[in-house]
DNA sequence: AACGATCCCTGTTGGC
DNA sequence: TGCCAACAGGGATCGT
């Protein structure tokens, strides 16, 4: 599942291919791939002949700044990936968008489960867009302990549920939420409002460490779901995972079998001994 | 308002 | 061996 580290790696690769280039042609081949009330044809038309000035990221959203002030929003969903391909090379199955650049390179969007999307907004339309619903970026602008404690005050929902809520911190998904909670030694089921400044501080530190290590190693490629870097390589972060996907396997810290519960319809992995 | 359930989607997996 | 239900999850939406 692409989360902040995978999107950041994707951004770095795509920035090299896209920044300063002119978009010659865009084809979006799946109706679900264009969003925000725009048809595939409308999105394609708005991108045509525009130049990409820079490529940013906020949480799991990729943000392409165009020369006319428009912003391209791209979300990988749970199975989306971008691939930079030479023209004429065979298409991967589930290729739903192709962006042809003025140097001939093709940026292709592959997304079997179609939870991802590509959309365009005007620079002054940020209000009301998915971008406006995101809290501070978990990597670039993490909240302070005081900020986060204020956000969580009085909340009865579990800390895991609120970590997944992009309005508080943007960028964590199921994998890195579980990993951060493990390293912070906080049980994911704990009501968020009952966490004091000390565990919240440990959580913020753990988020930095977990995201940093994942970015450093090129992101997490699970065996089944093929998140791949835009050059087709796999990420190397899987061995760094302590609890995610490891139900019944020994906790790397104490050897206790890793537990699994379901929170907000998401698998949640933790060590019942290390995380109290 | 806060919170949990449900839905979207399809490749993979496990049970019978 | 073959079939099919269950499972995976980011985020929108809906009911309580």
Coordinates of C-alpha atoms (C1' of nucleotides) in Angstrom, one line a residue:
Chain A
X1 CA 0.0 0.0 0.0
X2 CA 1.6 3.3 -1.0
X3 CA 1.9 5.6 2.0
X4 CA 4.0 8.6 2.6
X5 CA 7.4 7.0 2.0
X6 CA 6.3 5.3 -1.2
X7 CA 4.7 8.5 -2.5
X8 CA 7.8 10.5 -1.6
X9 CA 10.0 8.0 -3.5
X10 CA 7.6 8.2 -6.4
X11 CA 7.8 12.0 -6.3
X12 CA 11.6 12.1 -6.4
X13 CA 11.7 9.8 -9.4
X14 CA 8.9 11.6 -11.3
X15 CA 10.3 15.0 -10.5
X16 CA 13.4 14.2 -12.5
X17 CA 11.3 13.1 -15.5
X18 CA 8.7 15.9 -15.3
X19 CA 10.1 19.1 -14.0
X20 CA 10.7 21.6 -16.8
X21 CA 9.0 19.4 -19.4
X22 CA 6.0 20.1 -21.5
X23 CA 3.0 17.7 -21.6
X24 CA 2.4 16.8 -25.2
X25 CA -0.6 14.5 -24.7
X26 CA -2.6 12.8 -22.0
X27 CA -4.8 9.8 -22.3
X28 CA -6.9 8.6 -19.4
X29 CA -8.5 5.2 -20.2
X30 CA -10.6 4.4 -17.1
X31 CA -13.6 6.5 -16.0
X32 CA -12.7 6.1 -12.3
X33 CA -9.1 7.4 -12.8
X34 CA -10.3 11.0 -13.3
X35 CA -12.0 12.6 -10.3
X36 CA -13.4 15.8 -8.9
X37 CA -16.3 15.9 -11.3
X38 CA -14.1 16.0 -14.4
X39 CA -14.3 13.4 -17.2
X40 CA -11.1 11.7 -18.4
X41 CA -11.3 13.9 -21.5
X42 CA -11.6 17.1 -19.5
X43 CA -8.6 16.3 -17.3
X44 CA -6.6 15.4 -20.4
X45 CA -7.5 18.6 -22.1
X46 CA -6.6 20.7 -19.1
X47 CA -3.1 19.1 -19.0
X48 CA -2.4 19.2 -22.7
X49 CA 0.4 21.6 -23.7
X50 CA 1.1 22.7 -20.1
X51 CA 4.6 22.6 -18.6
X52 CA 5.4 21.1 -15.2
X53 CA 7.2 23.6 -13.0
X54 CA 7.6 21.4 -9.9
X55 CA 6.3 18.3 -8.2
X56 CA 5.4 18.5 -4.5
X57 CA 3.8 16.1 -2.1
X58 CA 1.4 16.5 0.8
X59 CA 0.7 13.4 2.8
X60 CA -0.1 10.7 0.2
X61 CA -1.1 13.3 -2.5
X62 CA 1.2 14.2 -5.3
X63 CA 0.9 17.8 -6.4
X64 CA 2.2 18.9 -9.9
X65 CA 2.4 22.7 -10.3
X66 CA 1.8 23.7 -13.9
X67 CA 2.9 26.9 -15.7
X68 CA -0.7 28.3 -15.9
X69 CA -1.3 28.0 -12.1
X70 CA -3.3 24.7 -12.3
X71 CA -2.4 21.9 -9.9
X72 CA -2.4 18.2 -10.8
X73 CA -3.5 16.0 -7.9
X74 CA -2.5 12.4 -8.1
X75 CA -3.3 9.8 -5.4
X76 CA -2.0 6.2 -5.7
X77 CA -4.9 4.7 -3.7
X78 CA -4.0 1.3 -2.6
X79 CA -2.6 -0.2 -5.8
X80 CA -1.6 2.7 -8.0
X81 CA 1.9 3.2 -9.2
X82 CA 3.6 5.5 -11.7
X83 CA 6.0 4.1 -14.3
X84 CA 8.4 6.0 -16.6
X85 CA 8.5 4.1 -19.8
X86 CA 10.1 4.6 -23.2
X87 CA 7.5 5.1 -25.9
X88 CA 6.4 1.9 -27.7
X89 CA 7.2 -0.3 -24.7
X90 CA 4.5 -2.8 -23.9
X91 CA 1.8 -1.6 -21.5
X92 CA 1.5 -3.2 -18.1
X93 CA -2.1 -4.5 -17.4
X94 CA -4.3 -1.9 -15.8
X95 CA -2.5 1.1 -17.3
X96 CA -5.2 3.7 -16.9
X97 CA -3.4 6.9 -17.8
X98 CA -0.5 7.8 -20.1
X99 CA 1.2 11.2 -20.1
X100 CA 3.5 11.8 -23.0
X101 CA 6.2 14.4 -22.5
X102 CA 8.0 16.6 -25.0
X103 CA 11.2 14.5 -24.8
X104 CA 9.1 11.4 -25.8
X105 CA 9.1 9.8 -22.4
X106 CA 5.8 8.3 -21.1
X107 CA 4.7 8.6 -17.5
X108 CA 2.2 5.8 -17.1
X109 CA -0.3 5.3 -14.2
X110 CA -1.1 1.7 -13.4
X111 CA -3.8 0.9 -10.9
X112 CA -5.5 -2.5 -10.7
X113 CA -8.0 -1.6 -8.0
X114 CA -8.7 1.9 -9.3
X115 CA -8.7 3.5 -5.8
X116 CA -6.2 6.0 -7.2
X117 CA -6.9 9.0 -9.3
X118 CA -5.6 11.9 -11.3
X119 CA -7.4 15.3 -11.1
X120 CA -6.7 18.9 -11.9
X121 CA -7.7 22.0 -10.0
X122 CA -7.0 25.7 -10.5
X123 CA -4.5 27.1 -8.0
X124 CA -7.3 29.1 -6.3
X125 CA -9.6 26.0 -6.0
X126 CA -7.6 24.4 -3.2
X127 CA -10.4 25.1 -0.8
X128 CA -12.8 22.2 -1.0
X129 CA -10.3 20.0 -2.8
X130 CA -8.9 16.8 -1.2
X131 CA -5.8 18.9 -0.5
X132 CA -7.8 21.1 1.9
X133 CA -8.8 18.1 4.0
X134 CA -5.3 17.2 4.9
X135 CA -3.6 17.9 8.2
X136 CA 0.1 18.8 8.4
X137 CA 2.5 16.5 6.5
X138 CA 3.8 13.7 8.8
X139 CA 7.3 14.1 7.4
X140 CA 7.9 17.7 6.3
X141 CA 5.7 19.4 8.9
X142 CA 5.0 17.1 11.9
X143 CA 3.0 18.6 14.7
X144 CA 4.5 19.4 18.0
X145 CA 3.6 17.3 21.1
X146 CA 1.4 20.2 22.3
X147 CA -0.3 20.4 18.9
X148 CA -1.1 16.8 18.7
X149 CA -2.2 16.5 22.3
X150 CA -4.7 19.3 21.7
X151 CA -6.0 17.5 18.6
X152 CA -6.5 14.3 20.5
X153 CA -7.9 15.8 23.6
X154 CA -11.3 14.4 24.5
X155 CA -11.3 11.9 21.7
X156 CA -12.6 8.5 22.6
X157 CA -11.6 6.8 19.3
X158 CA -8.4 4.7 19.4
X159 CA -5.1 6.3 18.6
X160 CA -4.8 3.9 15.6
X161 CA -8.0 5.2 14.1
X162 CA -6.9 8.8 14.5
X163 CA -3.5 8.1 13.0
X164 CA -5.3 6.8 9.9
X165 CA -7.4 10.0 9.8
X166 CA -5.5 12.3 7.4
X167 CA -7.0 15.4 8.9
X168 CA -4.8 15.1 11.9
X169 CA -1.5 14.0 10.4
X170 CA -1.2 13.4 6.7
X171 CA 0.7 10.5 5.2
X172 CA 0.4 7.5 7.6
X173 CA -1.5 4.5 6.3
X174 CA -2.1 1.1 7.9
X175 CA 1.5 -0.1 7.7
X176 CA 3.4 2.8 9.1
X177 CA 0.7 3.5 11.8
X178 CA 1.2 0.1 13.2
X179 CA 5.0 0.4 13.0
X180 CA 5.1 3.8 14.7
X181 CA 2.8 2.7 17.5
X182 CA 5.0 -0.3 18.0
X183 CA 8.2 1.7 18.3
X184 CA 6.4 4.2 20.6
X185 CA 5.3 1.3 22.7
X186 CA 1.7 2.6 22.5
X187 CA -1.2 0.1 22.2
X188 CA -3.2 0.9 19.1
X189 CA -6.5 0.4 20.9
X190 CA -5.8 3.1 23.5
X191 CA -8.4 5.9 23.4
X192 CA -6.5 8.8 21.9
X193 CA -7.7 11.4 24.3
X194 CA -6.1 9.5 27.2
X195 CA -2.6 9.7 25.9
X196 CA -0.3 12.0 27.9
X197 CA 2.6 14.1 26.5
X198 CA 5.2 11.4 27.1
X199 CA 3.6 8.7 24.9
X200 CA 2.6 11.3 22.3
X201 CA 6.2 12.5 22.2
X202 CA 7.4 8.9 21.7
X203 CA 4.8 8.5 19.0
X204 CA 6.0 11.6 17.1
X205 CA 9.6 10.4 17.4
X206 CA 8.7 6.9 16.2
X207 CA 6.8 8.4 13.2
X208 CA 9.9 10.2 12.1
X209 CA 12.1 7.2 12.5
X210 CA 9.7 4.8 10.8
X211 CA 9.1 7.1 7.8
X212 CA 12.8 8.1 7.5
X213 CA 13.9 4.5 7.4
X214 CA 11.3 3.6 4.9
X215 CA 12.2 6.5 2.6
X216 CA 15.8 5.6 2.9
X217 CA 15.2 2.1 1.8
X218 CA 13.0 3.0 -1.1
X219 CA 9.6 2.1 0.5
X220 CA 7.8 -1.1 1.3
X221 CA 7.1 -3.7 -1.4
X222 CA 4.9 -6.4 0.0
X223 CA 5.0 -9.8 -1.8
X224 CA 1.4 -9.6 -3.0
X225 CA 0.6 -6.0 -3.7
X226 CA 3.1 -4.7 -6.2
X227 CA 4.2 -1.3 -5.1
X228 CA 7.1 -0.6 -7.4
X229 CA 9.4 2.4 -7.9
X230 CA 8.8 4.3 -11.1
X231 CA 11.9 2.6 -12.5
X232 CA 10.3 -0.8 -11.8
X233 CA 12.5 -1.7 -8.9
X234 CA 11.1 -3.0 -5.6
X235 CA 11.5 -1.1 -2.3
X236 CA 13.7 -2.7 0.4
X237 CA 11.8 -1.7 3.6
X238 CA 10.0 -5.0 4.2
X239 CA 12.7 -6.4 6.6
X240 CA 12.3 -3.2 8.7
X241 CA 8.7 -4.0 9.6
X242 CA 8.4 -5.1 13.2
X243 CA 4.7 -6.0 13.5
X244 CA 2.8 -5.2 10.3
X245 CA 1.7 -8.5 8.5
X246 CA 3.4 -10.5 11.2
X247 CA 0.5 -11.9 13.2
X248 CA 1.7 -14.9 15.3
X249 CA 5.4 -14.3 14.5
X250 CA 7.7 -13.3 17.4
X251 CA 7.9 -9.6 18.4
X252 CA 11.4 -8.5 17.5
X253 CA 11.8 -6.9 20.9
X254 CA 10.5 -9.6 23.3
X255 CA 9.5 -12.7 21.3
X256 CA 5.9 -12.6 22.2
X257 CA 3.7 -13.6 19.2
X258 CA 2.4 -10.5 17.4
X259 CA -1.4 -9.9 18.0
X260 CA -3.9 -8.7 15.4
X261 CA -7.2 -6.9 15.9
X262 CA -9.4 -5.0 13.5
X263 CA -9.8 -1.2 14.0
X264 CA -12.0 0.8 11.6
X265 CA -12.0 -2.2 9.2
X266 CA -8.2 -2.2 9.1
X267 CA -5.9 -5.0 10.3
X268 CA -4.0 -3.7 13.3
X269 CA -0.8 -5.5 14.5
X270 CA 0.9 -5.0 17.8
X271 CA 2.8 -6.7 20.6
X272 CA 0.6 -7.1 23.7
X273 CA 3.6 -7.2 25.9
X274 CA 5.6 -4.2 24.6
X275 CA 2.6 -2.0 23.9
X276 CA 0.6 -1.4 27.0
Chain B
dA1 C1' -19.8 16.3 16.4
dA2 C1' -17.8 12.1 16.8
dC3 C1' -17.5 7.5 15.5
dG4 C1' -18.1 3.2 13.3
dA5 C1' -20.0 0.6 9.3
dT6 C1' -20.2 0.2 4.5
dC7 C1' -18.9 0.7 -0.1
dC8 C1' -15.9 1.0 -4.1
dC9 C1' -12.5 -2.6 -6.8
dT10 C1' -9.8 -6.8 -8.4
dG11 C1' -5.7 -10.0 -7.7
dT12 C1' -4.6 -13.4 -4.5
dT13 C1' -5.5 -16.9 -1.1
dG14 C1' -7.6 -20.5 1.6
dG15 C1' -11.2 -23.8 2.4
dC16 C1' -14.0 -27.4 0.8
Chain C
dT1 C1' -8.1 -30.1 -9.1
dG2 C1' -11.4 -26.5 -9.4
dC3 C1' -14.5 -23.2 -7.7
dC4 C1' -15.8 -19.5 -4.9
dA5 C1' -16.0 -16.7 -0.8
dA6 C1' -13.0 -14.1 1.9
dC7 C1' -9.5 -10.8 2.2
dA8 C1' -6.5 -6.6 1.4
dG9 C1' -7.3 -1.1 2.3
dG10 C1' -7.7 4.9 1.3
dG11 C1' -11.1 7.6 1.5
dA12 C1' -16.1 9.1 0.7
dT13 C1' -20.4 8.7 2.6
dC14 C1' -24.0 7.4 5.6
dG15 C1' -26.5 6.2 9.9
dT16 C1' -26.5 6.4 14.8

